[in-house]
Coordinates of C-alpha atoms in Angstrom, one line a residue:
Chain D
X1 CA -13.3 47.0 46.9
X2 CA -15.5 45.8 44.0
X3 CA -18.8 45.2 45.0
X4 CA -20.2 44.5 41.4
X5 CA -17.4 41.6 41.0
X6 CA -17.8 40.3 43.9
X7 CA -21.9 39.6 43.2
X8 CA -20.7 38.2 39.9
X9 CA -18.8 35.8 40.9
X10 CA -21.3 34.9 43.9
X11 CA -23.4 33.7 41.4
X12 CA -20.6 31.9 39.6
X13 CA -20.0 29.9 42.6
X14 CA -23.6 29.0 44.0
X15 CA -24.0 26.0 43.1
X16 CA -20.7 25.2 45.3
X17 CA -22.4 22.9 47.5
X18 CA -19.4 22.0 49.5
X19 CA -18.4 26.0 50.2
X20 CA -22.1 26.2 51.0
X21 CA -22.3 23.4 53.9
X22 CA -19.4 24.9 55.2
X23 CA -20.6 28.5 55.5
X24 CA -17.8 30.1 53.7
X25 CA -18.8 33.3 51.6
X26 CA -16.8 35.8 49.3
X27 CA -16.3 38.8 51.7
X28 CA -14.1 41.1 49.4
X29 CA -12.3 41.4 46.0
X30 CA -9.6 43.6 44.7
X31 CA -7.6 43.8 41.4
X32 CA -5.2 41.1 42.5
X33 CA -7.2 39.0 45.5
X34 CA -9.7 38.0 46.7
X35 CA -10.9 37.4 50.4
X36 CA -13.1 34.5 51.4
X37 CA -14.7 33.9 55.0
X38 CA -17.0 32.4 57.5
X39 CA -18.3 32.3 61.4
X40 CA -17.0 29.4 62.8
X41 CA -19.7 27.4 64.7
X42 CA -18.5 24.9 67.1
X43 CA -21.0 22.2 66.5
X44 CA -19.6 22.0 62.6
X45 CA -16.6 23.1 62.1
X46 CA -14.5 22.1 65.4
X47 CA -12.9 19.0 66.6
X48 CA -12.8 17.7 70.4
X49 CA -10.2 20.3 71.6
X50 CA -12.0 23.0 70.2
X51 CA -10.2 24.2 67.4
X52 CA -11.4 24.5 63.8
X53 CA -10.4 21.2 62.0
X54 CA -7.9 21.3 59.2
X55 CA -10.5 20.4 56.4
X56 CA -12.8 23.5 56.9
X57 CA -9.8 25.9 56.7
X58 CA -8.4 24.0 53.7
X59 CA -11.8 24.2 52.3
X60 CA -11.6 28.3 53.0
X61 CA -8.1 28.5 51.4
X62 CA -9.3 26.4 48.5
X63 CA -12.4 28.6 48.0
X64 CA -10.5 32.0 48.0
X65 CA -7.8 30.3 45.5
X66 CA -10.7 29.3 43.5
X67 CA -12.6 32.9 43.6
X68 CA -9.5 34.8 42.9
X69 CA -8.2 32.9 39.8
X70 CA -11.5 32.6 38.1
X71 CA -11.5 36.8 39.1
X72 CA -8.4 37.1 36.8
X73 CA -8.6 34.0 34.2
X74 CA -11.6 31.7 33.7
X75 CA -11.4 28.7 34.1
X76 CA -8.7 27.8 36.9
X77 CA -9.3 24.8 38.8
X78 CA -7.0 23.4 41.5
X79 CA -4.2 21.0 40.3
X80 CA -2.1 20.7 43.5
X81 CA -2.1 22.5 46.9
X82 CA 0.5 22.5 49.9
X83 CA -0.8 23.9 53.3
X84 CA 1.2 24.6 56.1
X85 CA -0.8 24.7 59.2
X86 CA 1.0 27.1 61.7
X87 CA -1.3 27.6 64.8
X88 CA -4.1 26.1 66.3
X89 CA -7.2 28.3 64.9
X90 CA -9.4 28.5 68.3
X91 CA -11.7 31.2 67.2
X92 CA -15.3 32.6 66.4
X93 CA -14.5 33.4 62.9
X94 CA -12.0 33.2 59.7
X95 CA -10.9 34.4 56.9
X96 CA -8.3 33.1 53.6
X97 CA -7.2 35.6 51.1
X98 CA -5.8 34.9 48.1
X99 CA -2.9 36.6 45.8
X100 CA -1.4 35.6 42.4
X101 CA 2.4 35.1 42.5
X102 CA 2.7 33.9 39.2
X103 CA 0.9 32.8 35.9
X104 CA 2.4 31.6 32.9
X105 CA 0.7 29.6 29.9
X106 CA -2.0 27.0 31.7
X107 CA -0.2 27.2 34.9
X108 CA -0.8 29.7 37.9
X109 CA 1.0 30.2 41.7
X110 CA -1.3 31.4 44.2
X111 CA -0.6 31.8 48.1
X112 CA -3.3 31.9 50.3
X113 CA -2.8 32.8 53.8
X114 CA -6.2 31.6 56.9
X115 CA -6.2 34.2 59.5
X116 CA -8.3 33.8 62.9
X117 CA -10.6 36.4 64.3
X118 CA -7.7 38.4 65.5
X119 CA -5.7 38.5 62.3
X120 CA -3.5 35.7 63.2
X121 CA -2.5 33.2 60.7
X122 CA -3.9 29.7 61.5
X123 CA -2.3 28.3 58.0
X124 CA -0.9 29.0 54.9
X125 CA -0.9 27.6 51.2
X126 CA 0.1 27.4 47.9
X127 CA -1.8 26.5 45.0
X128 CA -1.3 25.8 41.6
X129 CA -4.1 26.2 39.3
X130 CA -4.4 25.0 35.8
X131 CA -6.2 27.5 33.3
X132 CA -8.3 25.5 30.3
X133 CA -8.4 28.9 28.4
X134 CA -5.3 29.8 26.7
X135 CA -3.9 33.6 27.6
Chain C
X1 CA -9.2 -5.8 59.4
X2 CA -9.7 -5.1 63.4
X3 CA -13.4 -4.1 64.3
X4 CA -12.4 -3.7 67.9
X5 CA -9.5 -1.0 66.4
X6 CA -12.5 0.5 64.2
X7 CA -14.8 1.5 67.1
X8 CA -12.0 2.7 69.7
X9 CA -10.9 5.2 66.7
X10 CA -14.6 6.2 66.4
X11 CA -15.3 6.9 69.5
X12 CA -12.0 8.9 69.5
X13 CA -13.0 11.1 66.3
X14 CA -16.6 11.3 67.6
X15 CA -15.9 15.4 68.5
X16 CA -14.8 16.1 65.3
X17 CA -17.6 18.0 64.3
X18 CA -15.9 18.7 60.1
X19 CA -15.9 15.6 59.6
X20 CA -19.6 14.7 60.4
X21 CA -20.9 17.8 58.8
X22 CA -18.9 16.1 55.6
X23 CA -20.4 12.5 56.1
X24 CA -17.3 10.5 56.2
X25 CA -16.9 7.8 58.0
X26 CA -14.2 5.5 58.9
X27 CA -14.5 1.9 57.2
X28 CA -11.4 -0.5 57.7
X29 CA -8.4 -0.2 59.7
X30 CA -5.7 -2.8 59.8
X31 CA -1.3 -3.0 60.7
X32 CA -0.5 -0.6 59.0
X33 CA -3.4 1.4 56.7
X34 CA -6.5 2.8 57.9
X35 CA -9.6 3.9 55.0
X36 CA -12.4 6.2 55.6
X37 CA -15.1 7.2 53.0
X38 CA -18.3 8.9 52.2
X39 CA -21.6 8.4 50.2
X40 CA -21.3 11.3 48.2
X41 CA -24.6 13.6 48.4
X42 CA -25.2 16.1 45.3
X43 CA -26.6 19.2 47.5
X44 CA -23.7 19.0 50.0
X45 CA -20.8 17.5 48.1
X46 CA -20.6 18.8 44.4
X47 CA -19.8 21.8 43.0
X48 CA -21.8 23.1 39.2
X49 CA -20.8 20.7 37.2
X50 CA -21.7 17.4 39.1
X51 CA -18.0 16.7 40.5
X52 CA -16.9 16.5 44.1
X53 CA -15.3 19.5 45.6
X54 CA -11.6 19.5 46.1
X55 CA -12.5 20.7 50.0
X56 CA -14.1 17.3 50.6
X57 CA -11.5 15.0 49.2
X58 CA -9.2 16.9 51.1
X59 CA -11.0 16.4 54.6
X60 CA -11.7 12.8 53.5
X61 CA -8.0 12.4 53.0
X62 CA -6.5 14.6 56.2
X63 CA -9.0 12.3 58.1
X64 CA -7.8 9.1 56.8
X65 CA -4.1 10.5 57.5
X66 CA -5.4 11.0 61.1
X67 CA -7.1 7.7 62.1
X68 CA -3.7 6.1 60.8
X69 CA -1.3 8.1 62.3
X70 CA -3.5 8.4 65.8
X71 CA -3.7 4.7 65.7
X72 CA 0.1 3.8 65.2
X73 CA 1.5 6.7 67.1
X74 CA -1.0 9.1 69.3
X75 CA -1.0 12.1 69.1
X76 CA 0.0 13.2 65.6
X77 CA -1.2 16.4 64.0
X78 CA -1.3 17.3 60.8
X79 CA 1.5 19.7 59.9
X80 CA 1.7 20.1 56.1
X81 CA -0.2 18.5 53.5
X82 CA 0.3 18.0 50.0
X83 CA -2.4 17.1 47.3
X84 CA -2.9 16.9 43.7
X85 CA -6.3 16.2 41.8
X86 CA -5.9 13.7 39.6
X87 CA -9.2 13.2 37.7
X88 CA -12.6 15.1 38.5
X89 CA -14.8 13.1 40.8
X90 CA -18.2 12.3 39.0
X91 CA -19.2 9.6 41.6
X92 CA -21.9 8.7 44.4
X93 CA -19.3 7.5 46.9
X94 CA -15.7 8.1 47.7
X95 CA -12.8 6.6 49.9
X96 CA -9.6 7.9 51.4
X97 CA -6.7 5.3 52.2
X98 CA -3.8 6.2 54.0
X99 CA 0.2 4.5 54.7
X100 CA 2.7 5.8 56.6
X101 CA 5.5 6.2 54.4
X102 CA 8.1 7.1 57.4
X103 CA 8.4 7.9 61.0
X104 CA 11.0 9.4 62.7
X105 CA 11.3 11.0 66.1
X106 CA 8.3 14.1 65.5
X107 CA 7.9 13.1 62.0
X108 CA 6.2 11.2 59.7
X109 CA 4.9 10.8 56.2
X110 CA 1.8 9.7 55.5
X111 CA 1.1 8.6 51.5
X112 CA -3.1 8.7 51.0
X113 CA -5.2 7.9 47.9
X114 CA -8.3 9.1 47.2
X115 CA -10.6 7.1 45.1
X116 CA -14.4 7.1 43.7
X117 CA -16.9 4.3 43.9
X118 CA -15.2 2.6 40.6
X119 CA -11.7 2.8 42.8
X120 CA -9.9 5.2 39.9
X121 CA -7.9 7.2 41.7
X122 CA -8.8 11.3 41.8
X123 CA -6.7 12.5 44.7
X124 CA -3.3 11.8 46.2
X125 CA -1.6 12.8 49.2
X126 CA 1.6 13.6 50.8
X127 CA 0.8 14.7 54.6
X128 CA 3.3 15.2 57.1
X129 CA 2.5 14.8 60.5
X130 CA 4.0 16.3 63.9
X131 CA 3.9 13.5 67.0
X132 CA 3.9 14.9 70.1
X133 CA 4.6 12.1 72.3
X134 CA 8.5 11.1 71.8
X135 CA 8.8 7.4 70.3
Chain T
X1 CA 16.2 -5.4 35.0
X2 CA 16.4 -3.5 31.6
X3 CA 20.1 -2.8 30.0
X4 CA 19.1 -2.0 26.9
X5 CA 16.6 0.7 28.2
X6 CA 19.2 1.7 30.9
X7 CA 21.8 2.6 28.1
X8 CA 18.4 4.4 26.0
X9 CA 17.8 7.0 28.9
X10 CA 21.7 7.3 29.4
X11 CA 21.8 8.8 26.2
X12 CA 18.8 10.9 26.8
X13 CA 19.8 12.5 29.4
X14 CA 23.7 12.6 28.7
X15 CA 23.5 16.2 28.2
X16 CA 21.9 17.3 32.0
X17 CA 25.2 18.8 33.5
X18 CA 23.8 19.4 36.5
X19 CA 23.0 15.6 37.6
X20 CA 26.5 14.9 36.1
X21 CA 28.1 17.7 38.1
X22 CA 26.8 15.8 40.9
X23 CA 27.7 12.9 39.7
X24 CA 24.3 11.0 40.1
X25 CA 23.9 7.8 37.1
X26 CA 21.3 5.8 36.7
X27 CA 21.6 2.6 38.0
X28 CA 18.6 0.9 37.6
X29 CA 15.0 0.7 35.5
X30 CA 12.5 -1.9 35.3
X31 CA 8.8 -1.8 33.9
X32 CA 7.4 0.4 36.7
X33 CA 10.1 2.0 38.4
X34 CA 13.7 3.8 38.2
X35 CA 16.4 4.1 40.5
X36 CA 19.8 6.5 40.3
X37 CA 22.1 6.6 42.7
X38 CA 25.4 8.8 43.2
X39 CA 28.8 7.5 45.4
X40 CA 28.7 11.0 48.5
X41 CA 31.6 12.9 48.3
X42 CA 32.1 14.8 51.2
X43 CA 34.2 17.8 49.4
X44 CA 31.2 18.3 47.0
X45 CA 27.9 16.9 48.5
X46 CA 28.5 17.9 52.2
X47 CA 28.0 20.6 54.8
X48 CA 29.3 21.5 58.1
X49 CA 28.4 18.7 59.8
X50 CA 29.1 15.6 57.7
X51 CA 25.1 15.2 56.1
X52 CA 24.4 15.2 52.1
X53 CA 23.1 18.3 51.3
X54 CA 19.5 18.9 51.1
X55 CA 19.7 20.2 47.2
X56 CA 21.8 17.0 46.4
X57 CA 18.9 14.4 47.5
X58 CA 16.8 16.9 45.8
X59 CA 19.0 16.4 42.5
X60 CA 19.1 13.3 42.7
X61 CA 15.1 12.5 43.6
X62 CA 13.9 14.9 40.5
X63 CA 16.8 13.0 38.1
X64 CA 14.9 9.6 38.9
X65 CA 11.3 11.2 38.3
X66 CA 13.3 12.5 35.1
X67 CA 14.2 8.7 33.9
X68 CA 10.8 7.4 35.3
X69 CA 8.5 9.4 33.7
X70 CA 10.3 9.7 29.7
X71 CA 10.9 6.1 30.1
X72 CA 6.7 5.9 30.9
X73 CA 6.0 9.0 28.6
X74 CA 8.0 11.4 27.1
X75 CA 8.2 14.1 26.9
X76 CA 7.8 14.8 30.8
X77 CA 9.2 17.5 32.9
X78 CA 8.7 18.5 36.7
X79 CA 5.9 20.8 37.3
X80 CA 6.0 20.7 41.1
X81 CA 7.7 18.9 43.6
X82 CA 7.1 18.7 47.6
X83 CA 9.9 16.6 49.8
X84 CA 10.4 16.3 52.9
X85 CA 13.5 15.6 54.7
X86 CA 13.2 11.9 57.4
X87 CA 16.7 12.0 58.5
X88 CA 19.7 13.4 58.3
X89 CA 22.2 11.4 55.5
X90 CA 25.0 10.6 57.1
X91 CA 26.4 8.1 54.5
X92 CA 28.8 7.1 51.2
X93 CA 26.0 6.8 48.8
X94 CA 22.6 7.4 48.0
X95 CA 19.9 6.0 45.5
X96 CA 16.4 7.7 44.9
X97 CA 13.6 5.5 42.9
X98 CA 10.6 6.9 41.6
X99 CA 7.1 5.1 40.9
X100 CA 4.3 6.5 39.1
X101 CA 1.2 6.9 41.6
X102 CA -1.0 8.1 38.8
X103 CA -1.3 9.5 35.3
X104 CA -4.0 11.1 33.2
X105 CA -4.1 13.5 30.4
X106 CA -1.2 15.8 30.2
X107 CA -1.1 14.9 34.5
X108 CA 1.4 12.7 36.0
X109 CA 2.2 11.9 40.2
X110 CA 5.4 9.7 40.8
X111 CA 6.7 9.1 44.4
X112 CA 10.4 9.1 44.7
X113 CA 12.0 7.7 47.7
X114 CA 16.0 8.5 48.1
X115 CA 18.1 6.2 50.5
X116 CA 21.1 6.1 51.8
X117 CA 23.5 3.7 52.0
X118 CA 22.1 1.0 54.1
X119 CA 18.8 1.2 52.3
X120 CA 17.6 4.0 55.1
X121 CA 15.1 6.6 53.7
X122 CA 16.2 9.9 54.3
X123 CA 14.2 12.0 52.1
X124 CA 10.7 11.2 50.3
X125 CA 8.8 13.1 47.5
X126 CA 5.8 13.5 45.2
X127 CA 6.7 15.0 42.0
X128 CA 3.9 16.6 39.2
X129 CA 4.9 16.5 35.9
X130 CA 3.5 17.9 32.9
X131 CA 3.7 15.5 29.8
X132 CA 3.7 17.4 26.3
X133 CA 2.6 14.6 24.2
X134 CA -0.8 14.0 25.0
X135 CA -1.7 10.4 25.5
Chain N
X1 CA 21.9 46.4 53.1
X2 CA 24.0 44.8 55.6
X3 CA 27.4 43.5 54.8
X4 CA 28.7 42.5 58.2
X5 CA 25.8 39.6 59.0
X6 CA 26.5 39.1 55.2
X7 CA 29.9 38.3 55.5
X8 CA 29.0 36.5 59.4
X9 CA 26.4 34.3 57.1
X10 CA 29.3 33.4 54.2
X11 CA 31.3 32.2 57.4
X12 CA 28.9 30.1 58.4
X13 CA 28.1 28.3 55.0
X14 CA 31.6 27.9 53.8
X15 CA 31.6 24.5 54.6
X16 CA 28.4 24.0 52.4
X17 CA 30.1 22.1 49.9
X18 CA 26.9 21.3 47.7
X19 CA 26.4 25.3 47.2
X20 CA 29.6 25.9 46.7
X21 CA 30.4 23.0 43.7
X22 CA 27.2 25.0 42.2
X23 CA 28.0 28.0 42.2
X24 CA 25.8 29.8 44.4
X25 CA 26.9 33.0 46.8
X26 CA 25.3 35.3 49.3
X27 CA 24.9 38.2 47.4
X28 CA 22.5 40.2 49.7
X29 CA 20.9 40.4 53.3
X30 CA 18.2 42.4 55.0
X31 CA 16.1 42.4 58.1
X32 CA 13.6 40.2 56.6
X33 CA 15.3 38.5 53.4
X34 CA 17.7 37.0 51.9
X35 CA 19.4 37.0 48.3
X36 CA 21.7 34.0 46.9
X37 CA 22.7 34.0 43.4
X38 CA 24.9 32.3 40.3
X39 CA 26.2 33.1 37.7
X40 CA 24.8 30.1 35.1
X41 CA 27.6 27.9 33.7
X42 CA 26.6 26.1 30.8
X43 CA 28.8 22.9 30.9
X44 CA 27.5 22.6 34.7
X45 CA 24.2 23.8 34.8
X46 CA 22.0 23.2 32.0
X47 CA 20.7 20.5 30.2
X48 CA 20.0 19.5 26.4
X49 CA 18.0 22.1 25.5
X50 CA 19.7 25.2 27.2
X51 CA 17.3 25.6 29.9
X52 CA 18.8 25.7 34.1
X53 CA 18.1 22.0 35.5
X54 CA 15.3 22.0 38.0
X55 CA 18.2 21.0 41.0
X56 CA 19.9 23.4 40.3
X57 CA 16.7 25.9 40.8
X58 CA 15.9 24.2 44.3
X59 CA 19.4 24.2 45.3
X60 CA 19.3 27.9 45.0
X61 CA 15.8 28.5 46.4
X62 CA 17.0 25.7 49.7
X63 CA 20.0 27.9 50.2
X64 CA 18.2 31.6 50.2
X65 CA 16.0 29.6 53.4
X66 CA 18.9 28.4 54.7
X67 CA 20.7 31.9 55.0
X68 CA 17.6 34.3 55.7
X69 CA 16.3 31.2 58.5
X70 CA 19.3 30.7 60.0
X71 CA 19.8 34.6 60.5
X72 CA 16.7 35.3 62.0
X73 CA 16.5 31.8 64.3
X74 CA 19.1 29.6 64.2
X75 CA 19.6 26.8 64.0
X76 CA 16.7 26.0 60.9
X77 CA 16.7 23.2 58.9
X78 CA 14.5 22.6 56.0
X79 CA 11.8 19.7 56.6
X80 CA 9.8 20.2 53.6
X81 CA 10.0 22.1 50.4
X82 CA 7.0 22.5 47.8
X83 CA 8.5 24.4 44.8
X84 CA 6.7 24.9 41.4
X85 CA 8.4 25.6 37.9
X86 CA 6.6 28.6 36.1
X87 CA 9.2 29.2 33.5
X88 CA 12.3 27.4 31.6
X89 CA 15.3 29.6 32.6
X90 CA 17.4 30.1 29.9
X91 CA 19.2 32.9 31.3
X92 CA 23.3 33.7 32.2
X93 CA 22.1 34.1 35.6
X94 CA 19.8 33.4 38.5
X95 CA 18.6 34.7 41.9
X96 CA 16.8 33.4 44.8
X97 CA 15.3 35.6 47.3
X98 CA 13.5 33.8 50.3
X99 CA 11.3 36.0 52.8
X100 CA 9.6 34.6 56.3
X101 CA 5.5 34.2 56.0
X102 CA 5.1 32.6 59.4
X103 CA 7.0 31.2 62.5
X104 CA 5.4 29.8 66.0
X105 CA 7.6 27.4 67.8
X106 CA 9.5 25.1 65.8
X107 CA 8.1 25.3 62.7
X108 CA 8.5 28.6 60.2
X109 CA 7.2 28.6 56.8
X110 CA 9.2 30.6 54.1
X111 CA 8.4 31.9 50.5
X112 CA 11.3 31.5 47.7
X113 CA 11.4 33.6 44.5
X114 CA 13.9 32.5 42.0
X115 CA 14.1 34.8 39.2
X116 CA 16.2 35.0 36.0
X117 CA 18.9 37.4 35.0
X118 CA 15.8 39.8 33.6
X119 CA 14.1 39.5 37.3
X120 CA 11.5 36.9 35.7
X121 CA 10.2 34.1 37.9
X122 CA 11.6 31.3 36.9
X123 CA 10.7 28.8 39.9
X124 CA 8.5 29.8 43.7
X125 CA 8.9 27.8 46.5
X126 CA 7.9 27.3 49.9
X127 CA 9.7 25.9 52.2
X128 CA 9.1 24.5 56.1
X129 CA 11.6 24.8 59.0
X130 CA 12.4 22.9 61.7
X131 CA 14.1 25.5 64.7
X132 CA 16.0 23.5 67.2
X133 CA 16.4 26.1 69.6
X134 CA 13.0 27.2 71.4
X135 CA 12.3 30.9 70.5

C-alpha cells in the first residue's frame, strides 16, 4: 500500500463536503485501485428496516471511482454510473474498491464493487469517467 | 397535487435516516410523478469547486424513484440504477422528478430528472425497480 | 412528418450492414424524435421460444439513437447504453423511437423506447453519445 | 477447457436465430466463463467507415451472458445491460468473454469483455439476470 499517495490525495479531496457528511474516508491505494470506506452509523446512514440506504453506498462507490481515477489521470469526473444493488447491506461497516478496466482518449471504465463488514458484496458498479487532460 | 398523498409518504420515509442527513425532502406528488428536492448547503453538499456532489443527486434521485414507485406499487426496491451528469450543479437548491416508464409483473422503469434551482437539467435517471408484492 | 429528411438519413446511414442485415429501416422522423422499425422474422430474429432476440431490439433501439441524434447533431455516436428488457416480444414487428432527454457540450442523453407490434413496450433505453462537432 | 458442456451449450442455442444470422459461435467454456466469437464480415457487419456496428458488439457481449449464465443457473435471462464503447473495432475478428461478479436469488450481475482480433477492448458490458429457477 501507498501511504504517501493516499495522504495526497486526502488532501485533494477535502473539501468534498458530501464524502465528508457521509463519513466515507480513503482507507488504501495500490498501483491500479483504490479502496474507499466508512462505519456505518444507524441514525445516518440506515433506513427503517435497518439496512444502509442505497444513496450512502452509491456515494462510497462514487468516491472510490473518483479517488482511483484522479490516482491514475487527473482530472476524471463521473459521466455516467450503473449500480447493481445485490444484497441488502445490514452491517456495522463498508467498504467500495475501485479498478480500471479500460481507458482510452477522454473516456475511462471503472468497476467498483461495496462489500459489508464481512466481505460480502452489498452492490456493484460501473463507471465511466471522462478525463479533461488529454493522455 | 395530493397533500394528503404527500404526508402518508412522509411519514413512510420518516426512518430513512440518508435521506435526512442529505436534507431532501419530498415536495409534490400527483397520478403518476412524485418530486423531492433539497436547499442545497455549501459545507454539506459541494465538492472544491462550488458544484453539487454526484452522491447527492444520486440520493435525491433514488429517493424520488422511491416515493413514486412506493406510492403506485408498494413495496418496490431499487434494483439497478442508471445515471448520467449532464451539467455541473452550481446552485442553492435542487429537485429530483421521477415517472414510471413501465411496470410489469416484478419490474418497472422509473425515468427521473434532476434539475437545479433555474430547472436546467444536471442529472438523469434510468432506475429499475424490483416489486415485491405480485400485481 | 419529414420525407425529405427521412430519405437524407437513408443515405447516411445506407452503408451500416448490420441494421440492414437485420433488416430494420427508418420509418419515421419529425422535429424531436425518430422512429425505425423492422417486419420479425422468425428464422432470423428468433430464439427457442418464439421472442425477438434481445440483441435485435438492441439493434434496433441504438439505430434510432443513430438517426435521432445526426439528424439533431452530427456527428454522434453511442458512448454507453443501458436497457432493460419489460417483456418478452412475442410479435411480427417492432419499432424503437428515440427522444433526446438532454444535450450539452460534446454530451448527449436520448431515451429510446422499442415496441412491438401492438404498440406494447418491450424494451426501454437511455443511450450517451458522444458528439464530435462541438456545438 | 471443456468441450462436452460446450457442445451441450451449442445444442441449446441452435435455435438462437439472431446469433446465428450474425455470425457468432461458442468458441470456449470454463468453470467460470464463457467465450463467443465472429469472424467480422464486412458486407454484414460494419458500417461506412469500416468500424464493427455497436449491435453487433452487444449482440456478442448478450450472448457470452447468455451461455456462461445459463451454464451455471439456468434458466437466465438478461433484464438489463449497461455496455460502454472504449474503442472503434476495425478488426477481422471479435470475442466476447462474460464472467459472473455476483448472484443472490434471482438476480446475478455479469461482466462482458469484448475484445478485437489483437485482444484489445473494444466494448465492456455488464449485464443483469433474471434466474427463474430458485437456487
Amino acid at each position: 500500500m501507498n501511504e504517501d499517495k493516499l495522504h495526497e490525495l486526502e488532501k485533494l479531496f477535502q473539501k468534498d463536503r458530501y464524502v465528508a457528511l457521509s463519513g466515507i474516508k480513503i482507507e488504501e491505494v495500490g498501483d491500479d485501485y483504490a479502496t474507499v470506506g466508512a462505519a456505518v452509523r444507524p441514525d445516518e446512514h440506515m433506513n427503517g428496516v435497518g439496512t444502509v440506504q442505497g444513496g450512502m453506498l452509491y456515494t462510497a462507490a462514487d468516491f472510490a471511482f473518483a479517488v482511483l481515477t484522479n490516482m491514475l489521470h487527473p482530472t476524471t469526473v463521473t459521466q455516467t454510473a450503473t449500480v447493481t444493488y445485490i444484497r441488502a447491506a445490514k452491517t456495522d461497516r463498508i467498504s467500495a474498491t475501485a479498478r480500471e478496466l479500460a481507458c482510452s482518449g477522454h473516456n475511462c471504465v471503472v468497476e467498483v464493487t461495496v462489500r459489508d463488514g464481512e466481505g460480502v458484496t452489498v452492490m456493484t458498479g460501473l463507471f465511466n469517467g471522462f478525463i479533461s487532460a488529454k493522455k
